[in-house]
Amino acid sequence: MNEQTVVLIKPDGMEKHVVGEIITRFEKAGMKLAALKLVQLTQPILDTWYAHHKDKPFFPELSKQMMSTPVVAMVLEGDGVIQKVFDICGPTDPAEAAPGTIRHDFGVDKPHNVVHRSDSAEAAAKEIGLLFAASDLHS
Ligand code: CMP
């Protein structure tokens, strides 16, 4: 099924200068880049983006980290792209990620796991709505 998913290259990924390498991994996997931009996240965006984490003890630190530099935001498109991006990124905790995944290769710990990726089609639609205008998308 043709799907869309959102990937953010988080501030720790920006600081490591691995933006090009991360995008290359998605391109080599045959995914289409449908949108790409630099975004400065704000607390109101993060309150909605991470609504399911808002009551967790790590939320204030997560928010601070996510706003510490602009992030690269992209929409990737393709057949089964949500699961494929999940596999290329690896699980949330870099310590549990397999070699060759982005989070294993560049991540440090859960707060510094280099990338965000949408969990589901519903999450992707919400995240696209928060960061992209219809005119940003080139399907
Ligand atoms: P992300 O895919 O952006 O979704 C939520 C983020 O919260 C996650 O990646 C991690 O960076 C962070 N996170 C999840 N669990 C924890 C935790 N136990 N402690 C600190 N940060 C966490």
mmCIF file of N, CA and C and ligand atoms in Angstrom:
data_model
loop_
_atom_site.group_PDB
_atom_site.id
_atom_site.type_symbol
_atom_site.label_atom_id
_atom_site.label_comp_id
_atom_site.label_asym_id
_atom_site.label_seq_id
_atom_site.Cartn_x
_atom_site.Cartn_y
_atom_site.Cartn_z
ATOM 1 N N MET A 1 0.839 -1.198 0.000
ATOM 2 C CA MET A 1 0.000 0.000 0.000
ATOM 3 C C MET A 1 0.880 1.257 0.000
ATOM 4 N N ASN A 2 0.570 2.216 -0.878
ATOM 5 C CA ASN A 2 1.355 3.454 -0.903
ATOM 6 C C ASN A 2 1.055 4.265 0.359
ATOM 7 N N GLU A 3 2.102 4.634 1.057
ATOM 8 C CA GLU A 3 1.941 5.324 2.346
ATOM 9 C C GLU A 3 2.867 6.531 2.407
ATOM 10 N N GLN A 4 2.612 7.388 3.411
ATOM 11 C CA GLN A 4 3.526 8.488 3.724
ATOM 12 C C GLN A 4 3.952 8.346 5.178
ATOM 13 N N THR A 5 5.157 8.768 5.484
ATOM 14 C CA THR A 5 5.621 8.778 6.866
ATOM 15 C C THR A 5 6.524 9.991 7.071
ATOM 16 N N VAL A 6 6.621 10.435 8.309
ATOM 17 C CA VAL A 6 7.452 11.604 8.631
ATOM 18 C C VAL A 6 8.709 11.146 9.362
ATOM 19 N N VAL A 7 9.838 11.691 8.948
ATOM 20 C CA VAL A 7 11.092 11.494 9.684
ATOM 21 C C VAL A 7 11.604 12.871 10.091
ATOM 22 N N LEU A 8 12.008 12.992 11.349
ATOM 23 C CA LEU A 8 12.747 14.172 11.809
ATOM 24 C C LEU A 8 14.178 13.749 12.088
ATOM 25 N N ILE A 9 15.130 14.546 11.658
ATOM 26 C CA ILE A 9 16.508 14.362 12.122
ATOM 27 C C ILE A 9 16.652 15.306 13.311
ATOM 28 N N LYS A 10 16.758 14.700 14.496
ATOM 29 C CA LYS A 10 16.692 15.450 15.752
ATOM 30 C C LYS A 10 17.979 16.251 15.970
ATOM 31 N N PRO A 11 17.959 17.166 16.957
ATOM 32 C CA PRO A 11 19.151 17.993 17.196
ATOM 33 C C PRO A 11 20.441 17.197 17.369
ATOM 34 N N ASP A 12 20.387 16.024 17.999
ATOM 35 C CA ASP A 12 21.646 15.258 18.154
ATOM 36 C C ASP A 12 22.145 14.760 16.802
ATOM 37 N N GLY A 13 21.239 14.448 15.879
ATOM 38 C CA GLY A 13 21.635 14.065 14.512
ATOM 39 C C GLY A 13 22.179 15.259 13.743
ATOM 40 N N MET A 14 21.560 16.431 13.953
ATOM 41 C CA MET A 14 22.036 17.647 13.282
ATOM 42 C C MET A 14 23.474 17.957 13.726
ATOM 43 N N GLU A 15 23.704 17.805 15.040
ATOM 44 C CA GLU A 15 25.028 18.157 15.584
ATOM 45 C C GLU A 15 26.103 17.174 15.145
ATOM 46 N N LYS A 16 25.692 15.952 14.794
ATOM 47 C CA LYS A 16 26.666 14.942 14.335
ATOM 48 C C LYS A 16 26.973 15.056 12.836
ATOM 49 N N HIS A 17 26.226 15.945 12.130
ATOM 50 C CA HIS A 17 26.451 16.146 10.684
ATOM 51 C C HIS A 17 26.232 14.849 9.900
ATOM 52 N N VAL A 18 25.104 14.198 10.186
ATOM 53 C CA VAL A 18 24.798 12.953 9.478
ATOM 54 C C VAL A 18 23.506 13.068 8.654
ATOM 55 N N VAL A 19 23.114 14.319 8.357
ATOM 56 C CA VAL A 19 21.871 14.535 7.604
ATOM 57 C C VAL A 19 21.940 13.840 6.239
ATOM 58 N N GLY A 20 23.027 14.096 5.503
ATOM 59 C CA GLY A 20 23.159 13.522 4.155
ATOM 60 C C GLY A 20 23.160 12.006 4.205
ATOM 61 N N GLU A 21 23.898 11.460 5.144
ATOM 62 C CA GLU A 21 23.986 9.994 5.261
ATOM 63 C C GLU A 21 22.624 9.375 5.576
ATOM 64 N N ILE A 22 21.860 10.033 6.440
ATOM 65 C CA ILE A 22 20.537 9.495 6.791
ATOM 66 C C ILE A 22 19.610 9.533 5.577
ATOM 67 N N ILE A 23 19.592 10.656 4.864
ATOM 68 C CA ILE A 23 18.726 10.743 3.681
ATOM 69 C C ILE A 23 19.158 9.708 2.637
ATOM 70 N N THR A 24 20.463 9.516 2.488
ATOM 71 C CA THR A 24 20.965 8.520 1.531
ATOM 72 C C THR A 24 20.422 7.123 1.845
ATOM 73 N N ARG A 25 20.354 6.777 3.125
ATOM 74 C CA ARG A 25 19.840 5.443 3.486
ATOM 75 C C ARG A 25 18.396 5.257 3.022
ATOM 76 N N PHE A 26 17.588 6.300 3.168
ATOM 77 C CA PHE A 26 16.193 6.191 2.715
ATOM 78 C C PHE A 26 16.127 6.142 1.184
ATOM 79 N N GLU A 27 16.937 6.954 0.532
ATOM 80 C CA GLU A 27 16.922 6.955 -0.940
ATOM 81 C C GLU A 27 17.369 5.605 -1.490
ATOM 82 N N LYS A 28 18.404 5.030 -0.883
ATOM 83 C CA LYS A 28 18.907 3.738 -1.361
ATOM 84 C C LYS A 28 17.868 2.630 -1.169
ATOM 85 N N ALA A 29 16.971 2.818 -0.207
ATOM 86 C CA ALA A 29 15.907 1.834 0.024
ATOM 87 C C ALA A 29 14.726 2.065 -0.927
ATOM 88 N N GLY A 30 14.868 3.018 -1.844
ATOM 89 C CA GLY A 30 13.857 3.205 -2.889
ATOM 90 C C GLY A 30 12.694 4.093 -2.506
ATOM 91 N N MET A 31 12.851 4.847 -1.412
ATOM 92 C CA MET A 31 11.737 5.708 -0.984
ATOM 93 C C MET A 31 11.761 7.044 -1.700
ATOM 94 N N LYS A 32 10.567 7.560 -1.942
ATOM 95 C CA LYS A 32 10.474 8.866 -2.593
ATOM 96 C C LYS A 32 10.422 9.962 -1.521
ATOM 97 N N LEU A 33 11.220 11.009 -1.740
ATOM 98 C CA LEU A 33 11.192 12.170 -0.850
ATOM 99 C C LEU A 33 10.071 13.088 -1.342
ATOM 100 N N ALA A 34 9.022 13.231 -0.545
ATOM 101 C CA ALA A 34 7.867 14.029 -0.973
ATOM 102 C C ALA A 34 7.898 15.438 -0.404
ATOM 103 N N ALA A 35 8.656 15.649 0.681
ATOM 104 C CA ALA A 35 8.818 16.991 1.276
ATOM 105 C C ALA A 35 10.077 16.987 2.129
ATOM 106 N N LEU A 36 10.709 18.148 2.215
ATOM 107 C CA LEU A 36 11.952 18.266 2.986
ATOM 108 C C LEU A 36 12.142 19.719 3.408
ATOM 109 N N LYS A 37 12.354 19.956 4.709
ATOM 110 C CA LYS A 37 12.655 21.325 5.154
ATOM 111 C C LYS A 37 13.305 21.337 6.533
ATOM 112 N N LEU A 38 13.888 22.488 6.866
ATOM 113 C CA LEU A 38 14.399 22.726 8.215
ATOM 114 C C LEU A 38 13.292 23.400 9.019
ATOM 115 N N VAL A 39 13.087 22.923 10.242
ATOM 116 C CA VAL A 39 12.022 23.463 11.086
ATOM 117 C C VAL A 39 12.563 23.734 12.487
ATOM 118 N N GLN A 40 12.203 24.887 13.051
ATOM 119 C CA GLN A 40 12.456 25.128 14.481
ATOM 120 C C GLN A 40 11.194 24.711 15.242
ATOM 121 N N LEU A 41 11.278 23.622 15.984
ATOM 122 C CA LEU A 41 10.114 23.159 16.746
ATOM 123 C C LEU A 41 9.840 24.110 17.903
ATOM 124 N N THR A 42 8.576 24.171 18.336
ATOM 125 C CA THR A 42 8.175 25.032 19.457
ATOM 126 C C THR A 42 7.437 24.175 20.480
ATOM 127 N N GLN A 43 7.278 24.729 21.673
ATOM 128 C CA GLN A 43 6.565 23.973 22.724
ATOM 129 C C GLN A 43 5.124 23.631 22.307
ATOM 130 N N PRO A 44 4.369 24.579 21.712
ATOM 131 C CA PRO A 44 3.005 24.198 21.297
ATOM 132 C C PRO A 44 2.994 23.052 20.274
ATOM 133 N N ILE A 45 3.952 23.048 19.328
ATOM 134 C CA ILE A 45 4.013 21.930 18.368
ATOM 135 C C ILE A 45 4.309 20.630 19.118
ATOM 136 N N LEU A 46 5.279 20.676 20.030
ATOM 137 C CA LEU A 46 5.672 19.445 20.740
ATOM 138 C C LEU A 46 4.572 18.959 21.677
ATOM 139 N N ASP A 47 3.807 19.872 22.249
ATOM 140 C CA ASP A 47 2.703 19.456 23.124
ATOM 141 C C ASP A 47 1.703 18.593 22.354
ATOM 142 N N THR A 48 1.492 18.917 21.088
ATOM 143 C CA THR A 48 0.583 18.108 20.267
ATOM 144 C C THR A 48 1.292 16.889 19.707
ATOM 145 N N TRP A 49 2.498 17.100 19.198
ATOM 146 C CA TRP A 49 3.282 16.007 18.588
ATOM 147 C C TRP A 49 3.447 14.849 19.573
ATOM 148 N N TYR A 50 3.841 15.206 20.798
ATOM 149 C CA TYR A 50 4.117 14.199 21.838
ATOM 150 C C TYR A 50 3.001 14.175 22.890
ATOM 151 N N ALA A 51 1.759 14.382 22.477
ATOM 152 C CA ALA A 51 0.635 14.404 23.435
ATOM 153 C C ALA A 51 0.614 13.132 24.285
ATOM 154 N N HIS A 52 0.979 12.004 23.679
ATOM 155 C CA HIS A 52 0.962 10.710 24.398
ATOM 156 C C HIS A 52 2.105 10.606 25.414
ATOM 157 N N HIS A 53 3.070 11.542 25.362
ATOM 158 C CA HIS A 53 4.186 11.510 26.323
ATOM 159 C C HIS A 53 4.114 12.667 27.318
ATOM 160 N N LYS A 54 3.070 13.495 27.211
ATOM 161 C CA LYS A 54 3.053 14.765 27.968
ATOM 162 C C LYS A 54 3.139 14.587 29.478
ATOM 163 N N ASP A 55 2.641 13.472 29.981
ATOM 164 C CA ASP A 55 2.676 13.251 31.431
ATOM 165 C C ASP A 55 3.889 12.442 31.886
ATOM 166 N N LYS A 56 4.753 12.078 30.946
ATOM 167 C CA LYS A 56 5.925 11.263 31.313
ATOM 168 C C LYS A 56 7.003 12.156 31.950
ATOM 169 N N PRO A 57 7.780 11.594 32.870
ATOM 170 C CA PRO A 57 8.800 12.427 33.537
ATOM 171 C C PRO A 57 9.846 12.992 32.579
ATOM 172 N N PHE A 58 10.080 12.307 31.445
ATOM 173 C CA PHE A 58 11.119 12.773 30.535
ATOM 174 C C PHE A 58 10.631 13.849 29.562
ATOM 175 N N PHE A 59 9.326 14.200 29.604
ATOM 176 C CA PHE A 59 8.794 15.123 28.595
ATOM 177 C C PHE A 59 9.459 16.510 28.611
ATOM 178 N N PRO A 60 9.680 17.137 29.784
ATOM 179 C CA PRO A 60 10.327 18.468 29.757
ATOM 180 C C PRO A 60 11.718 18.424 29.123
ATOM 181 N N GLU A 61 12.493 17.406 29.480
ATOM 182 C CA GLU A 61 13.850 17.286 28.923
ATOM 183 C C GLU A 61 13.789 16.983 27.426
ATOM 184 N N LEU A 62 12.850 16.121 27.039
ATOM 185 C CA LEU A 62 12.665 15.791 25.615
ATOM 186 C C LEU A 62 12.328 17.054 24.823
ATOM 187 N N SER A 63 11.421 17.865 25.359
ATOM 188 C CA SER A 63 11.029 19.101 24.673
ATOM 189 C C SER A 63 12.224 20.039 24.529
ATOM 190 N N LYS A 64 12.975 20.193 25.615
ATOM 191 C CA LYS A 64 14.139 21.093 25.591
ATOM 192 C C LYS A 64 15.132 20.635 24.520
ATOM 193 N N GLN A 65 15.385 19.343 24.505
ATOM 194 C CA GLN A 65 16.313 18.754 23.523
ATOM 195 C C GLN A 65 15.808 18.978 22.089
ATOM 196 N N MET A 66 14.515 18.748 21.872
ATOM 197 C CA MET A 66 13.953 18.844 20.512
ATOM 198 C C MET A 66 13.932 20.286 19.988
ATOM 199 N N MET A 67 13.979 21.265 20.910
ATOM 200 C CA MET A 67 13.975 22.670 20.482
ATOM 201 C C MET A 67 15.377 23.275 20.468
ATOM 202 N N SER A 68 16.397 22.463 20.766
ATOM 203 C CA SER A 68 17.733 23.032 20.966
ATOM 204 C C SER A 68 18.404 23.470 19.666
ATOM 205 N N THR A 69 18.026 22.900 18.533
ATOM 206 C CA THR A 69 18.482 23.365 17.211
ATOM 207 C C THR A 69 17.323 23.142 16.242
ATOM 208 N N PRO A 70 17.355 23.760 15.065
ATOM 209 C CA PRO A 70 16.382 23.370 14.044
ATOM 210 C C PRO A 70 16.560 21.885 13.707
ATOM 211 N N VAL A 71 15.502 21.270 13.226
ATOM 212 C CA VAL A 71 15.554 19.859 12.827
ATOM 213 C C VAL A 71 15.227 19.760 11.336
ATOM 214 N N VAL A 72 15.715 18.693 10.697
ATOM 215 C CA VAL A 72 15.294 18.399 9.326
ATOM 216 C C VAL A 72 14.016 17.579 9.415
ATOM 217 N N ALA A 73 12.997 18.024 8.697
ATOM 218 C CA ALA A 73 11.732 17.292 8.654
ATOM 219 C C ALA A 73 11.493 16.848 7.222
ATOM 220 N N MET A 74 11.135 15.581 7.046
ATOM 221 C CA MET A 74 10.862 15.086 5.693
ATOM 222 C C MET A 74 9.646 14.185 5.684
ATOM 223 N N VAL A 75 9.012 14.130 4.526
ATOM 224 C CA VAL A 75 7.948 13.159 4.293
ATOM 225 C C VAL A 75 8.462 12.181 3.256
ATOM 226 N N LEU A 76 8.419 10.904 3.602
ATOM 227 C CA LEU A 76 8.833 9.841 2.683
ATOM 228 C C LEU A 76 7.589 9.093 2.245
ATOM 229 N N GLU A 77 7.641 8.627 1.010
ATOM 230 C CA GLU A 77 6.456 8.021 0.414
ATOM 231 C C GLU A 77 6.838 6.721 -0.258
ATOM 232 N N GLY A 78 5.970 5.755 -0.217
ATOM 233 C CA GLY A 78 6.235 4.511 -0.944
ATOM 234 C C GLY A 78 5.414 3.367 -0.397
ATOM 235 N N ASP A 79 5.581 2.238 -1.046
ATOM 236 C CA ASP A 79 4.866 1.036 -0.661
ATOM 237 C C ASP A 79 5.397 0.563 0.704
ATOM 238 N N GLY A 80 4.531 0.468 1.702
ATOM 239 C CA GLY A 80 4.929 -0.035 3.018
ATOM 240 C C GLY A 80 6.000 0.803 3.700
ATOM 241 N N VAL A 81 6.013 2.099 3.413
ATOM 242 C CA VAL A 81 7.134 2.940 3.863
ATOM 243 C C VAL A 81 7.184 3.088 5.394
ATOM 244 N N ILE A 82 6.059 2.980 6.080
ATOM 245 C CA ILE A 82 6.074 3.148 7.544
ATOM 246 C C ILE A 82 6.918 2.043 8.190
ATOM 247 N N GLN A 83 6.680 0.799 7.800
ATOM 248 C CA GLN A 83 7.457 -0.310 8.371
ATOM 249 C C GLN A 83 8.905 -0.261 7.890
ATOM 250 N N LYS A 84 9.098 0.087 6.601
ATOM 251 C CA LYS A 84 10.473 0.132 6.080
ATOM 252 C C LYS A 84 11.310 1.183 6.812
ATOM 253 N N VAL A 85 10.724 2.347 7.076
ATOM 254 C CA VAL A 85 11.456 3.403 7.798
ATOM 255 C C VAL A 85 11.720 2.965 9.238
ATOM 256 N N PHE A 86 10.734 2.303 9.825
ATOM 257 C CA PHE A 86 10.921 1.766 11.184
ATOM 258 C C PHE A 86 12.145 0.843 11.215
ATOM 259 N N ASP A 87 12.234 -0.049 10.220
ATOM 260 C CA ASP A 87 13.349 -1.017 10.183
ATOM 261 C C ASP A 87 14.692 -0.328 9.953
ATOM 262 N N ILE A 88 14.709 0.710 9.126
ATOM 263 C CA ILE A 88 15.969 1.412 8.836
ATOM 264 C C ILE A 88 16.424 2.227 10.057
ATOM 265 N N CYS A 89 15.461 2.754 10.820
ATOM 266 C CA CYS A 89 15.808 3.563 12.012
ATOM 267 C C CYS A 89 16.192 2.679 13.190
ATOM 268 N N GLY A 90 15.515 1.562 13.377
ATOM 269 C CA GLY A 90 15.725 0.733 14.565
ATOM 270 C C GLY A 90 14.812 1.175 15.696
ATOM 271 N N PRO A 91 14.793 0.411 16.808
ATOM 272 C CA PRO A 91 13.902 0.730 17.934
ATOM 273 C C PRO A 91 14.317 2.000 18.665
ATOM 274 N N THR A 92 13.422 2.486 19.527
ATOM 275 C CA THR A 92 13.642 3.756 20.245
ATOM 276 C C THR A 92 14.980 3.801 20.981
ATOM 277 N N ASP A 93 15.329 2.689 21.631
ATOM 278 C CA ASP A 93 16.566 2.664 22.421
ATOM 279 C C ASP A 93 17.740 2.196 21.553
ATOM 280 N N PRO A 94 18.709 3.073 21.286
ATOM 281 C CA PRO A 94 19.848 2.671 20.437
ATOM 282 C C PRO A 94 20.566 1.422 20.965
ATOM 283 N N ALA A 95 20.497 1.188 22.283
ATOM 284 C CA ALA A 95 21.171 0.005 22.849
ATOM 285 C C ALA A 95 20.522 -1.289 22.359
ATOM 286 N N GLU A 96 19.266 -1.201 21.926
ATOM 287 C CA GLU A 96 18.561 -2.397 21.442
ATOM 288 C C GLU A 96 18.564 -2.489 19.917
ATOM 289 N N ALA A 97 19.152 -1.510 19.265
ATOM 290 C CA ALA A 97 19.092 -1.444 17.795
ATOM 291 C C ALA A 97 20.192 -2.296 17.157
ATOM 292 N N ALA A 98 19.864 -2.916 16.029
ATOM 293 C CA ALA A 98 20.829 -3.781 15.341
ATOM 294 C C ALA A 98 21.851 -2.933 14.576
ATOM 295 N N PRO A 99 23.091 -3.440 14.464
ATOM 296 C CA PRO A 99 24.093 -2.740 13.644
ATOM 297 C C PRO A 99 23.545 -2.493 12.236
ATOM 298 N N GLY A 100 23.867 -1.320 11.710
ATOM 299 C CA GLY A 100 23.375 -0.971 10.375
ATOM 300 C C GLY A 100 22.116 -0.127 10.425
ATOM 301 N N THR A 101 21.445 -0.079 11.580
ATOM 302 C CA THR A 101 20.307 0.832 11.712
ATOM 303 C C THR A 101 20.827 2.217 12.103
ATOM 304 N N ILE A 102 20.034 3.230 11.785
ATOM 305 C CA ILE A 102 20.457 4.614 12.073
ATOM 306 C C ILE A 102 20.669 4.806 13.569
ATOM 307 N N ARG A 103 19.741 4.287 14.364
ATOM 308 C CA ARG A 103 19.858 4.527 15.813
ATOM 309 C C ARG A 103 21.039 3.777 16.422
ATOM 310 N N HIS A 104 21.355 2.603 15.897
ATOM 311 C CA HIS A 104 22.565 1.911 16.379
ATOM 312 C C HIS A 104 23.809 2.680 15.973
ATOM 313 N N ASP A 105 23.839 3.067 14.695
ATOM 314 C CA ASP A 105 25.086 3.618 14.148
ATOM 315 C C ASP A 105 25.395 5.022 14.672
ATOM 316 N N PHE A 106 24.342 5.811 14.975
ATOM 317 C CA PHE A 106 24.583 7.209 15.365
ATOM 318 C C PHE A 106 23.984 7.589 16.724
ATOM 319 N N GLY A 107 23.151 6.732 17.319
ATOM 320 C CA GLY A 107 22.451 7.067 18.554
ATOM 321 C C GLY A 107 23.289 6.795 19.791
ATOM 322 N N VAL A 108 22.865 7.409 20.902
ATOM 323 C CA VAL A 108 23.573 7.260 22.178
ATOM 324 C C VAL A 108 22.649 6.603 23.211
ATOM 325 N N ASP A 109 21.475 7.207 23.396
ATOM 326 C CA ASP A 109 20.498 6.680 24.356
ATOM 327 C C ASP A 109 19.107 7.138 23.895
ATOM 328 N N LYS A 110 18.078 6.822 24.688
ATOM 329 C CA LYS A 110 16.714 7.145 24.236
ATOM 330 C C LYS A 110 16.517 8.629 23.934
ATOM 331 N N PRO A 111 16.981 9.537 24.804
ATOM 332 C CA PRO A 111 16.788 10.954 24.472
ATOM 333 C C PRO A 111 17.624 11.408 23.274
ATOM 334 N N HIS A 112 18.670 10.682 22.963
ATOM 335 C CA HIS A 112 19.555 11.058 21.848
ATOM 336 C C HIS A 112 19.574 9.889 20.856
ATOM 337 N N ASN A 113 18.413 9.697 20.203
ATOM 338 C CA ASN A 113 18.289 8.563 19.279
ATOM 339 C C ASN A 113 18.182 9.000 17.815
ATOM 340 N N VAL A 114 18.658 10.211 17.533
ATOM 341 C CA VAL A 114 18.986 10.710 16.186
ATOM 342 C C VAL A 114 17.782 11.051 15.301
ATOM 343 N N VAL A 115 16.789 10.166 15.298
ATOM 344 C CA VAL A 115 15.649 10.376 14.389
ATOM 345 C C VAL A 115 14.327 10.105 15.102
ATOM 346 N N HIS A 116 13.305 10.765 14.617
ATOM 347 C CA HIS A 116 11.927 10.404 14.940
ATOM 348 C C HIS A 116 11.311 9.841 13.672
ATOM 349 N N ARG A 117 10.482 8.833 13.801
ATOM 350 C CA ARG A 117 9.700 8.345 12.650
ATOM 351 C C ARG A 117 8.282 8.068 13.102
ATOM 352 N N SER A 118 7.326 8.238 12.178
ATOM 353 C CA SER A 118 5.915 8.044 12.536
ATOM 354 C C SER A 118 5.672 6.592 12.925
ATOM 355 N N ASP A 119 4.832 6.418 13.942
ATOM 356 C CA ASP A 119 4.486 5.078 14.429
ATOM 357 C C ASP A 119 3.419 4.390 13.588
ATOM 358 N N SER A 120 2.589 5.179 12.901
ATOM 359 C CA SER A 120 1.419 4.630 12.212
ATOM 360 C C SER A 120 0.966 5.634 11.157
ATOM 361 N N ALA A 121 0.030 5.198 10.308
ATOM 362 C CA ALA A 121 -0.514 6.105 9.287
ATOM 363 C C ALA A 121 -1.234 7.283 9.957
ATOM 364 N N GLU A 122 -1.898 7.017 11.079
ATOM 365 C CA GLU A 122 -2.622 8.080 11.801
ATOM 366 C C GLU A 122 -1.626 9.106 12.354
ATOM 367 N N ALA A 123 -0.526 8.596 12.940
ATOM 368 C CA ALA A 123 0.498 9.500 13.477
ATOM 369 C C ALA A 123 1.113 10.307 12.338
ATOM 370 N N ALA A 124 1.373 9.666 11.205
ATOM 371 C CA ALA A 124 1.974 10.374 10.066
ATOM 372 C C ALA A 124 1.059 11.514 9.604
ATOM 373 N N ALA A 125 -0.240 11.244 9.522
ATOM 374 C CA ALA A 125 -1.179 12.283 9.065
ATOM 375 C C ALA A 125 -1.173 13.464 10.046
ATOM 376 N N LYS A 126 -1.146 13.159 11.340
ATOM 377 C CA LYS A 126 -1.114 14.227 12.356
ATOM 378 C C LYS A 126 0.177 15.042 12.244
ATOM 379 N N GLU A 127 1.301 14.349 12.082
ATOM 380 C CA GLU A 127 2.603 15.020 12.041
ATOM 381 C C GLU A 127 2.750 15.858 10.765
ATOM 382 N N ILE A 128 2.239 15.339 9.639
ATOM 383 C CA ILE A 128 2.280 16.115 8.389
ATOM 384 C C ILE A 128 1.456 17.394 8.571
ATOM 385 N N GLY A 129 0.289 17.264 9.195
ATOM 386 C CA GLY A 129 -0.583 18.424 9.426
ATOM 387 C C GLY A 129 0.077 19.475 10.311
ATOM 388 N N LEU A 130 0.910 19.032 11.258
ATOM 389 C CA LEU A 130 1.561 19.977 12.176
ATOM 390 C C LEU A 130 2.713 20.739 11.521
ATOM 391 N N LEU A 131 3.403 20.108 10.582
ATOM 392 C CA LEU A 131 4.641 20.722 10.059
ATOM 393 C C LEU A 131 4.594 21.142 8.595
ATOM 394 N N PHE A 132 3.661 20.617 7.820
ATOM 395 C CA PHE A 132 3.705 20.872 6.382
ATOM 396 C C PHE A 132 2.390 21.459 5.878
ATOM 397 N N ALA A 133 2.528 22.411 4.940
ATOM 398 C CA ALA A 133 1.367 22.907 4.205
ATOM 399 C C ALA A 133 1.160 22.006 2.988
ATOM 400 N N ALA A 134 -0.038 22.020 2.446
ATOM 401 C CA ALA A 134 -0.313 21.183 1.268
ATOM 402 C C ALA A 134 0.681 21.497 0.151
ATOM 403 N N SER A 135 1.075 22.779 0.050
ATOM 404 C CA SER A 135 1.988 23.177 -1.028
ATOM 405 C C SER A 135 3.438 22.675 -0.806
ATOM 406 N N ASP A 136 3.740 22.194 0.400
ATOM 407 C CA ASP A 136 5.088 21.639 0.664
ATOM 408 C C ASP A 136 5.222 20.221 0.123
ATOM 409 N N LEU A 137 4.089 19.576 -0.122
ATOM 410 C CA LEU A 137 4.099 18.144 -0.466
ATOM 411 C C LEU A 137 4.114 17.953 -1.971
ATOM 412 N N HIS A 138 5.032 17.100 -2.428
ATOM 413 C CA HIS A 138 5.181 16.842 -3.864
ATOM 414 C C HIS A 138 5.093 15.346 -4.084
ATOM 415 N N SER A 139 3.905 14.830 -4.089
ATOM 416 C CA SER A 139 3.691 13.382 -4.166
ATOM 417 C C SER A 139 3.959 12.861 -5.569
HETATM 418 P P1 CMP B 1 10.682 9.475 19.378
HETATM 419 O O1 CMP B 1 10.621 8.469 18.256
HETATM 420 O O2 CMP B 1 10.899 10.871 18.973
HETATM 421 O O3 CMP B 1 9.386 9.418 20.306
HETATM 422 C C1 CMP B 1 9.384 9.861 21.637
HETATM 423 C C2 CMP B 1 10.761 10.147 22.132
HETATM 424 O O4 CMP B 1 10.866 10.212 23.532
HETATM 425 C C3 CMP B 1 11.669 8.992 21.728
HETATM 426 O O5 CMP B 1 11.898 9.046 20.354
HETATM 427 C C4 CMP B 1 12.856 9.214 22.645
HETATM 428 O O6 CMP B 1 13.774 10.161 22.129
HETATM 429 C C5 CMP B 1 12.184 9.789 23.884
HETATM 430 N N1 CMP B 1 12.029 8.787 24.940
HETATM 431 C C6 CMP B 1 11.244 7.704 24.924
HETATM 432 N N2 CMP B 1 11.342 7.019 26.098
HETATM 433 C C7 CMP B 1 12.217 7.722 26.865
HETATM 434 C C8 CMP B 1 12.727 7.554 28.178
HETATM 435 N N3 CMP B 1 12.359 6.514 28.952
HETATM 436 N N4 CMP B 1 13.605 8.466 28.644
HETATM 437 C C9 CMP B 1 13.964 9.523 27.881
HETATM 438 N N5 CMP B 1 13.505 9.744 26.621
HETATM 439 C C10 CMP B 1 12.648 8.850 26.121
#
